[in-house]
Coordinates of C-alpha atoms (C1' of nucleotides) in Angstrom, one line a residue:
Chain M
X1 CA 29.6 11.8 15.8
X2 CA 31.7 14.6 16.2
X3 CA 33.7 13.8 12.9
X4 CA 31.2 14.8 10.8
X5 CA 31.3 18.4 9.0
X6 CA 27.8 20.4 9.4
X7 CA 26.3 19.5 5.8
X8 CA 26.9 16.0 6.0
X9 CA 24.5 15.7 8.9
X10 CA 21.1 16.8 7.0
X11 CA 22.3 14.4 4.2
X12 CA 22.7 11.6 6.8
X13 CA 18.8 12.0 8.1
X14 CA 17.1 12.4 5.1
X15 CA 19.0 9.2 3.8
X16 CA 18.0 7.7 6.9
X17 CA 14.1 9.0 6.8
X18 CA 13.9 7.8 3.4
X19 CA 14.7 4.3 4.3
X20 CA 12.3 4.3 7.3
X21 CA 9.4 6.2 5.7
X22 CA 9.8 3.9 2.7
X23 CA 9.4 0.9 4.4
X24 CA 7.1 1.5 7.2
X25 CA 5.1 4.3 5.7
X26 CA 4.4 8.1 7.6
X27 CA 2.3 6.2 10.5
X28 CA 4.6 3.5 11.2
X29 CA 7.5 5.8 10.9
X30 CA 9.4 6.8 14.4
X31 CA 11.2 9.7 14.7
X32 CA 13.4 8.1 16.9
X33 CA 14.3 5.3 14.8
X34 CA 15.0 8.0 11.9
X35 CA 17.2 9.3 14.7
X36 CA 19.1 5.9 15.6
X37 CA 19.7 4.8 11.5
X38 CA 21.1 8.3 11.1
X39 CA 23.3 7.8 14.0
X40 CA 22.0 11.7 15.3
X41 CA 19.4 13.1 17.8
X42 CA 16.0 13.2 17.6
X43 CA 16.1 16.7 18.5
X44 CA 18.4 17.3 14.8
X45 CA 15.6 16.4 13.2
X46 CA 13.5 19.0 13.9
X47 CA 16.5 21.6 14.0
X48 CA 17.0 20.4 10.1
X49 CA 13.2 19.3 9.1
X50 CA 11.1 21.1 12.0
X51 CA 8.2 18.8 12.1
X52 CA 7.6 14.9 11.2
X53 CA 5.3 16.0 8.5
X54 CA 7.4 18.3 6.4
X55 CA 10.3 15.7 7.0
X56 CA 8.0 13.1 5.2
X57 CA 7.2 15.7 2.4
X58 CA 10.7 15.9 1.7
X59 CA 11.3 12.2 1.2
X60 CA 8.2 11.7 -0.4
X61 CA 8.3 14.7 -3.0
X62 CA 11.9 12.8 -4.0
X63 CA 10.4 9.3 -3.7
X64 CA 7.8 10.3 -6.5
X65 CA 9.8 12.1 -8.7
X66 CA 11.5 8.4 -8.7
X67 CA 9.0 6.7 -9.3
X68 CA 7.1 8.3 -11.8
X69 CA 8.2 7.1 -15.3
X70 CA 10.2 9.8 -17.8
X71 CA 9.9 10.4 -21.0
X72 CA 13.0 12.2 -21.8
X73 CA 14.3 13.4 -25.5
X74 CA 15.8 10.1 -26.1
X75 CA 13.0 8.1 -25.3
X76 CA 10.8 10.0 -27.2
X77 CA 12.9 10.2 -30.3
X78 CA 12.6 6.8 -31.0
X79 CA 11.2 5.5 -34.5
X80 CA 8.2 3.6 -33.0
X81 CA 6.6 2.6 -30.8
X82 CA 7.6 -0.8 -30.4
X83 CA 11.1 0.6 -29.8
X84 CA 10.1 2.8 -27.1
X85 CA 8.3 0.0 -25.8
X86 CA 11.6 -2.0 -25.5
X87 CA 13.2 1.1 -24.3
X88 CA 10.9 2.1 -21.9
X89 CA 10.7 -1.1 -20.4
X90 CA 14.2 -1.9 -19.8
X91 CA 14.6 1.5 -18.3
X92 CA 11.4 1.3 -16.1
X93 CA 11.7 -2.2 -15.3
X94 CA 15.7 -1.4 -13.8
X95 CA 14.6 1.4 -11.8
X96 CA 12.3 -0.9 -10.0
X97 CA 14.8 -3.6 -9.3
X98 CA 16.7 -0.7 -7.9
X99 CA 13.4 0.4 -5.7
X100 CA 11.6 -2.5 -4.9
X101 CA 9.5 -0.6 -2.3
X102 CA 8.6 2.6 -4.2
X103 CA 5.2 1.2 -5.8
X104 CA 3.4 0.3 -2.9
X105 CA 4.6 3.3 -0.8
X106 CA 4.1 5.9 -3.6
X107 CA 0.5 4.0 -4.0
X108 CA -0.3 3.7 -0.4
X109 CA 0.9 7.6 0.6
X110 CA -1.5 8.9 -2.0
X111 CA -4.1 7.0 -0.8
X112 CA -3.8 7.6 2.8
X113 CA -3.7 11.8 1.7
X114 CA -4.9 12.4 -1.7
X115 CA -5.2 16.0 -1.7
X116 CA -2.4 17.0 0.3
X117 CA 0.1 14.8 -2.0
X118 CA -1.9 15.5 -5.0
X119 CA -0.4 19.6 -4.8
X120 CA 3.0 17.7 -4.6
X121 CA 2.9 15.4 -7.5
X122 CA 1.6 18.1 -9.6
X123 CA 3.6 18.8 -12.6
X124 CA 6.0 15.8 -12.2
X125 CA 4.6 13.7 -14.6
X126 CA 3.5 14.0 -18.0
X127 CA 1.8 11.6 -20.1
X128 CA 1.0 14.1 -23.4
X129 CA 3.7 13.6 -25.3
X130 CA 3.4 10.1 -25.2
X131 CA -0.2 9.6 -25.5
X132 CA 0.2 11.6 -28.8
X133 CA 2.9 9.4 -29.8
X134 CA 0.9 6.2 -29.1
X135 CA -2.2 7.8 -30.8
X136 CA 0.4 8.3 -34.1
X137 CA 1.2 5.0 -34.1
X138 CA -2.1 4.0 -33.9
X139 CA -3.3 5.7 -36.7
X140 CA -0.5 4.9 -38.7
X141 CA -2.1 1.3 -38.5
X142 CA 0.9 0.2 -36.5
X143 CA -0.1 -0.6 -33.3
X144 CA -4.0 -2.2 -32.3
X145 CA -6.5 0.7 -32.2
X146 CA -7.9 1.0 -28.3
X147 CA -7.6 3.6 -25.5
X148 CA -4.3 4.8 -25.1
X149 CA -5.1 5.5 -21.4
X150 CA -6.3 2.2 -21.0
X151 CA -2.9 0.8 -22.8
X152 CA -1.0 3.0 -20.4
X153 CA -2.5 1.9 -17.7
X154 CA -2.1 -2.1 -18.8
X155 CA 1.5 -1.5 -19.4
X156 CA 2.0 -0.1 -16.4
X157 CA 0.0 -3.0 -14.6
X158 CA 2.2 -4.9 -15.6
X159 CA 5.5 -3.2 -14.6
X160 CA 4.4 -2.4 -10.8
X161 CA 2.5 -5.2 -9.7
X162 CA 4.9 -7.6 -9.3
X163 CA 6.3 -5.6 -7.3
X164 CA 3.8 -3.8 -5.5
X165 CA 2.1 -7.5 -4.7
X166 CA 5.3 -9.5 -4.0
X167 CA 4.6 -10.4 -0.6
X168 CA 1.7 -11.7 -1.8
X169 CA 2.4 -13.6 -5.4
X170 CA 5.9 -14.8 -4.0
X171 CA 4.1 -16.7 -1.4
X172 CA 1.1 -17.9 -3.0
X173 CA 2.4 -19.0 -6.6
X174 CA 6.4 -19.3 -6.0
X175 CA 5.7 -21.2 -2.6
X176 CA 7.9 -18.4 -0.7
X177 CA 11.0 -19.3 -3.1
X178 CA 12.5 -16.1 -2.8
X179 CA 16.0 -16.5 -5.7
X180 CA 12.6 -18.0 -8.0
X181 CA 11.0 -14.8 -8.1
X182 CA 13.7 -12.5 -8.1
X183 CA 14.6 -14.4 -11.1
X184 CA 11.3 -13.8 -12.6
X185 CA 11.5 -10.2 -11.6
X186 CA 15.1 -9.9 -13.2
X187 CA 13.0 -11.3 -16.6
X188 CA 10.2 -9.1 -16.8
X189 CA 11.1 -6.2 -18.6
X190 CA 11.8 -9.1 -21.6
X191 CA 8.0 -11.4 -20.3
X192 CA 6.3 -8.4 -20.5
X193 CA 7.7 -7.8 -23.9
X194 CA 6.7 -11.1 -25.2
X195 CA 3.7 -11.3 -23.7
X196 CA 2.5 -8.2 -25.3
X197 CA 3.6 -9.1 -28.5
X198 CA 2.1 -12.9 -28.9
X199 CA -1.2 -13.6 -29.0
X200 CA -2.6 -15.2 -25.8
X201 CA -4.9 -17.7 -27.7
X202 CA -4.2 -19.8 -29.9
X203 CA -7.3 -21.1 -32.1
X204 CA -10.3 -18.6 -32.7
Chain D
X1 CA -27.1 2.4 23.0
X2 CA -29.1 0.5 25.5
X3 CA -31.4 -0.5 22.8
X4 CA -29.0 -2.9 21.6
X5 CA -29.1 -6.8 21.9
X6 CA -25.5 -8.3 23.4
X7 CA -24.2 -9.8 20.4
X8 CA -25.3 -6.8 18.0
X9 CA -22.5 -4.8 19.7
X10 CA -19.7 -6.9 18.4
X11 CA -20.8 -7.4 15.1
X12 CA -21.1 -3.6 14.9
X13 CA -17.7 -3.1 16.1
X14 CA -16.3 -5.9 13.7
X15 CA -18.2 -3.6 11.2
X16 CA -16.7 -0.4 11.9
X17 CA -12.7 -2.1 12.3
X18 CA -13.5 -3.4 9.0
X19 CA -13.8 0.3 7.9
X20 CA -11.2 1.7 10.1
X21 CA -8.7 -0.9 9.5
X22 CA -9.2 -1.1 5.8
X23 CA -9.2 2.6 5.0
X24 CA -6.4 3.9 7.0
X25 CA -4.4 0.6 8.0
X26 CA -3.1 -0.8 11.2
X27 CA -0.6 1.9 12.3
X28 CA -3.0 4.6 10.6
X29 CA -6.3 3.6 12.7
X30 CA -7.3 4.5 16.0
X31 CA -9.1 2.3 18.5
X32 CA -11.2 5.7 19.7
X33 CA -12.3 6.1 15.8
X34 CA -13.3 2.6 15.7
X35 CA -15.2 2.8 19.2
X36 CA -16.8 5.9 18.0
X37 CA -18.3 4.6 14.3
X38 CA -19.0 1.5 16.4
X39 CA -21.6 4.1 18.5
X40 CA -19.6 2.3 21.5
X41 CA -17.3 2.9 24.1
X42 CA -13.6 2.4 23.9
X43 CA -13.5 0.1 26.7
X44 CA -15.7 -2.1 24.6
X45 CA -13.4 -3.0 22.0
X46 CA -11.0 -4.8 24.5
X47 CA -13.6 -6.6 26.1
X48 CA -14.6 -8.3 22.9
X49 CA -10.9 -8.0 21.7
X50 CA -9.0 -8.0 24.3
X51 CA -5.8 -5.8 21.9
X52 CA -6.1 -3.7 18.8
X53 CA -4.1 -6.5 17.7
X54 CA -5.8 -8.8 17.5
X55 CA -9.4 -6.8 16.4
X56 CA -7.3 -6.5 13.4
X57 CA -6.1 -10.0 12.6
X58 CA -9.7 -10.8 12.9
X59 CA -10.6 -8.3 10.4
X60 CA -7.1 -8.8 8.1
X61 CA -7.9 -12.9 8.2
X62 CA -11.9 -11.8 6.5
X63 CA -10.2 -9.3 4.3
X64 CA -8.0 -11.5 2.9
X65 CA -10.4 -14.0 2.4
X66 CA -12.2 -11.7 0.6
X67 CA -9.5 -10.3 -1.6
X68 CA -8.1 -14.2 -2.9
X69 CA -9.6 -15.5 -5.8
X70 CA -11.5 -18.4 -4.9
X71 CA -11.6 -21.3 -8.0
X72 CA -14.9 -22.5 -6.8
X73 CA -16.1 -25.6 -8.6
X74 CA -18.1 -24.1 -11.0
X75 CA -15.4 -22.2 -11.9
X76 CA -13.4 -25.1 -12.8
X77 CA -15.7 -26.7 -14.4
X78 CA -16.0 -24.9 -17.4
X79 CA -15.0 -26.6 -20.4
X80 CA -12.0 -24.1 -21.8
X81 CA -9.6 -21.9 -20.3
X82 CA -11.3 -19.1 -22.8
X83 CA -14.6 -19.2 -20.7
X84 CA -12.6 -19.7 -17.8
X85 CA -11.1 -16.6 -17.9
X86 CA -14.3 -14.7 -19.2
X87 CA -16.2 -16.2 -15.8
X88 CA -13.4 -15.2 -13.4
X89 CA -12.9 -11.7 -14.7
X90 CA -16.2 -11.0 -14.2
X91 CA -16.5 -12.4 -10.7
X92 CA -13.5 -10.9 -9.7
X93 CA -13.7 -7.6 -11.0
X94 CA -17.1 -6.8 -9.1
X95 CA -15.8 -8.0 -6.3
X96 CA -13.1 -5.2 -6.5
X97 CA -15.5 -2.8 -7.5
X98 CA -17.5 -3.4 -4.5
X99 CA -14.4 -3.4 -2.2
X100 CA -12.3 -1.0 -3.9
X101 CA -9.8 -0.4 -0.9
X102 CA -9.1 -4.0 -0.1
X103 CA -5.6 -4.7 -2.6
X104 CA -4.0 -1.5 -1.3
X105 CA -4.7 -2.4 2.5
X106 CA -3.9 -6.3 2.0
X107 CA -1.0 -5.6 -0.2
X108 CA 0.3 -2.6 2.4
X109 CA -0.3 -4.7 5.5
X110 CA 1.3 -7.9 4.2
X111 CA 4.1 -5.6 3.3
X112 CA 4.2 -4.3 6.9
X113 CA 4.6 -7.4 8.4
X114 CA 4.8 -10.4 6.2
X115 CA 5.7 -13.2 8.7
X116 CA 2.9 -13.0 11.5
X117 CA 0.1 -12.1 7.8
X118 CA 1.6 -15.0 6.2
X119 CA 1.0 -17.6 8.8
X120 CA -2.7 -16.1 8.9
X121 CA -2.7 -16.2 4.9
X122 CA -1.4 -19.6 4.8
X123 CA -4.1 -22.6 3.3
X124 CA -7.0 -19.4 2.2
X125 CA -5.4 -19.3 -1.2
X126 CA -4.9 -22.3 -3.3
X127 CA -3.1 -22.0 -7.4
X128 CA -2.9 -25.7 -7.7
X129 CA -6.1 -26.5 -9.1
X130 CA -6.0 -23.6 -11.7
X131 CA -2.4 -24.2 -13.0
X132 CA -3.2 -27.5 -13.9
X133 CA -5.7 -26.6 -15.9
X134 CA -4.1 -23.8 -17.7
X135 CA -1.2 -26.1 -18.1
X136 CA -3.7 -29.0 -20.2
X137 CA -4.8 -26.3 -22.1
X138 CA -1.4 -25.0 -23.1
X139 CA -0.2 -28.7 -23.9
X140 CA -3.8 -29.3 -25.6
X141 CA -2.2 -26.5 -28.1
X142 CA -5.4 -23.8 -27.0
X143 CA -3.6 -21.5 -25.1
X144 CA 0.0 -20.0 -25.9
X145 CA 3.1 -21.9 -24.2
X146 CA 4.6 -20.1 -21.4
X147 CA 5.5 -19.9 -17.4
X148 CA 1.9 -20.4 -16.2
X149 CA 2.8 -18.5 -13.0
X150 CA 4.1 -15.7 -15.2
X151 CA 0.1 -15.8 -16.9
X152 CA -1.7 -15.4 -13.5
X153 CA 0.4 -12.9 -12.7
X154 CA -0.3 -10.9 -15.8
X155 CA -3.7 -11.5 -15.4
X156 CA -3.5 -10.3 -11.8
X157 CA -2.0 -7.3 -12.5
X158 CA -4.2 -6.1 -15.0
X159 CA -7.1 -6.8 -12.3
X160 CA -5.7 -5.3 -9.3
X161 CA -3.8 -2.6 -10.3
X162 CA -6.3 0.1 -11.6
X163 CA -7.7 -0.3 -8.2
X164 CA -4.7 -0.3 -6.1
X165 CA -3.0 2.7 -8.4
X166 CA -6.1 4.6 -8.8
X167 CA -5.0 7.7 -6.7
X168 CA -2.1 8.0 -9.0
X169 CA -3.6 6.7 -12.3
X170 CA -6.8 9.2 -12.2
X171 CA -5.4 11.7 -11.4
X172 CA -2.0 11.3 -14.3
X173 CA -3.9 9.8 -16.7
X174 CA -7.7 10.8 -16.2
X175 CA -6.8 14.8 -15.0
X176 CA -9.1 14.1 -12.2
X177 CA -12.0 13.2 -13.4
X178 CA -13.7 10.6 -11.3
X179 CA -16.6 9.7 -13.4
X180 CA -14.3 9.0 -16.2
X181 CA -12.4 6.9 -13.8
X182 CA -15.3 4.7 -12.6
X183 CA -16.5 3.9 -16.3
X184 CA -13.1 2.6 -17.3
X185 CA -13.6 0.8 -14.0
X186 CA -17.0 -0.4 -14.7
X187 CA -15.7 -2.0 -18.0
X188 CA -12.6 -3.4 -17.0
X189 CA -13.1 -7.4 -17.4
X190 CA -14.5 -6.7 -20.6
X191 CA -11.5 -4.2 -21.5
X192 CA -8.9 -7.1 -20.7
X193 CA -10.2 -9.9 -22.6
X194 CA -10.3 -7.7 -25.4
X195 CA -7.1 -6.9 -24.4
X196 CA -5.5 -10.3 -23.7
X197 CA -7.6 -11.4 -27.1
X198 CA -5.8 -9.2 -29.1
X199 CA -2.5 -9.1 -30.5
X200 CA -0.9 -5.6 -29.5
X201 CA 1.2 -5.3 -32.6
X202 CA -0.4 -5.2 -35.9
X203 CA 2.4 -5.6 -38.2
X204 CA 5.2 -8.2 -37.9
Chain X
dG1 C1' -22.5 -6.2 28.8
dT2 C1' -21.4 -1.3 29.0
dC3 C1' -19.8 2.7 30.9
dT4 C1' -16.4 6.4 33.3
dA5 C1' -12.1 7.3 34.9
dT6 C1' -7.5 6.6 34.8
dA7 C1' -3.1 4.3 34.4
dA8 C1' 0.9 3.6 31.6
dA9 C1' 3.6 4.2 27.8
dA10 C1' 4.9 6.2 23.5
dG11 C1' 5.9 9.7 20.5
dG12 C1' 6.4 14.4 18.6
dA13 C1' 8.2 18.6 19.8
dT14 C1' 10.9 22.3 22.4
dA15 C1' 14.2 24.7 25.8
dG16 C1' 18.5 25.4 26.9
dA17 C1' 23.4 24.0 27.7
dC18 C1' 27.6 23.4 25.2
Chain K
dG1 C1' 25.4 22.4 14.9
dT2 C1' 24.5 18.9 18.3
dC3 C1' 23.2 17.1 22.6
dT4 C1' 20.3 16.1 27.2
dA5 C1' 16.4 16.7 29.5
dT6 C1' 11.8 17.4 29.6
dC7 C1' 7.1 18.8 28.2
dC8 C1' 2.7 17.8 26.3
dT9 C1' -0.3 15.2 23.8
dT10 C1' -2.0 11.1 22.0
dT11 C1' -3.1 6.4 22.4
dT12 C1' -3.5 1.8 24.1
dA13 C1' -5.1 -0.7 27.8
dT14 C1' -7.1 -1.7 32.5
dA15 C1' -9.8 -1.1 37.0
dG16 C1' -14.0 -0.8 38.8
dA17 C1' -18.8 1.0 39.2
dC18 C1' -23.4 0.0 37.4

DNA sequence: GTCTATAAAAGGATAGAC
DNA sequence: GTCTATCCTTTTATAGAC
């Protein structure tokens, strides 16, 4: 690829190692395949990145910067909480749709190397303001009193999952219809909403 | 290990693959680490298991049996979907807190290769039985109208997730601290009937 | 059935030409 | 900056003794 000007190149491999270290994760990853998608040599790799490793801490520092859900000005300026809620939803639920592999790589990279990973994620998110904002709310008598962790952590259930467990809910309960749950996925920043809002049951 | 009777040694090395396998995945384990937690010799392994290969599709095939929610009869014989859902949280999230690294690795590995996994998954999980039932009791005006796949998959989530996003969520959310982490754990089917109980919203 | 030794292949990394 | 050729290590897998 002679064409190509000198800055382009680096561009073209990271693009290219983010693709394969998404989808196959650091073990499954090949250098040489990162190589071949990027149309370069294996041996530019490690004149841009030096070794497989700091390669991968590259893509993966970007990949959970990604990921991980802001809270910028806007969204915290909202009113309530409920409008945050639609806001934040729309927002988080797009992004996904976007990155349909992020959860379980981001989830499954941290697992495989907590502590390493853990220095790297450090800083990038940043529940405070929000948890203070729920608690408000909470107080306020707007919203049901209960762990705001816990309510984090339920909302955000609900985001990732079906995402993170596709392969598996697509097959078992949408019988492998794959334009079904893409439909459903398309829907869930709006289910997720509703469901939160409605009561489950109905009597008692 | 001369002690040992013949068919110990397999079961042991079955035992240790479990391990391996589960904890670092297929492309992450080594057949040497396996031998070794095994107290056996490499040459073992493919004696009994002829490929790494297939020692892991044995041990993927038990996994995922695992994992599945099973609707045994007594399950489904409960009398409302309410005490339904009380009985099955509580099965299912002891079973996840006893196998706490089992929705990561079945989700990852299902991920990693979803058409050879699926033939294996195919017939262990069954949603029929269970929809139906949820469906009576939406039409029976007990439980709110909606997409009953949509329900199990909200339900799902709010199961699986804190185990499968643990590295992430304990250490965002909990700063780190592990025994916080496992309490929330500990009282997590009680935390989302509450939570599926309650209405979210307080006013309007 | 279990071991040692070794083959065979893959994969990450480097040297050196251009 | 980019390539070819090659080194070195790791890893799966097999042959063959006991």
């Amino acid at each position: 690829m002679a064409i190509k000007k000198e800055k382009v190149s680096k561009e073209l491999i990271l693009e290219a190692a983010r693709n394969v270290f998404i989808e196959k994760g650091f073990d499954g990853a090949r250098m040489q395949q990162i190589a071949d998608r990027a149309g370069a040599n294996k041996a530019l790799l490690h004149y841009y990145f030096s070794t497989k490793e700091s390669l991968f801490e590259d893509v993966f520092k970007e990949a959970f910067s990604t990921f991980a859900p802001h809270f910028h000005d806007e969204l915290l300026k909202v009113k309530s909480f409920k409008s945050f809620l639609v806001f934040f939803l729309d927002i988080y639920i797009k992004l996904l749709l976007n990155h349909p592999y992020l959860p379980l790589f981001i989830l499954s990279e941290l697992q495989r190397n907590p502590d390493k990973l853990a220095q790297i994620v450090k800083g990038i998110v940043d529940f405070e303001l929000i948890q203070q904002m729920i608690k408000k709310e909470m107080d306020d008598g707007n919203v049901v009193k209960m762990d705001v962790r816990e309510l984090i952590v339920n909302i955000l259930s609900l985001c990732i999952f079906p995402f993170a467990g596709r392969p598996m809910m697509q097959r078992v309960l949408w019988k492998n219809d794959e334009v079904g749950y893409v439909n459903f996925l398309n829907q869930r920043a709006e289910s997720i909403y509703k469901f939160l809002e409605s009561t489950l049951f109905i009597n008692n």
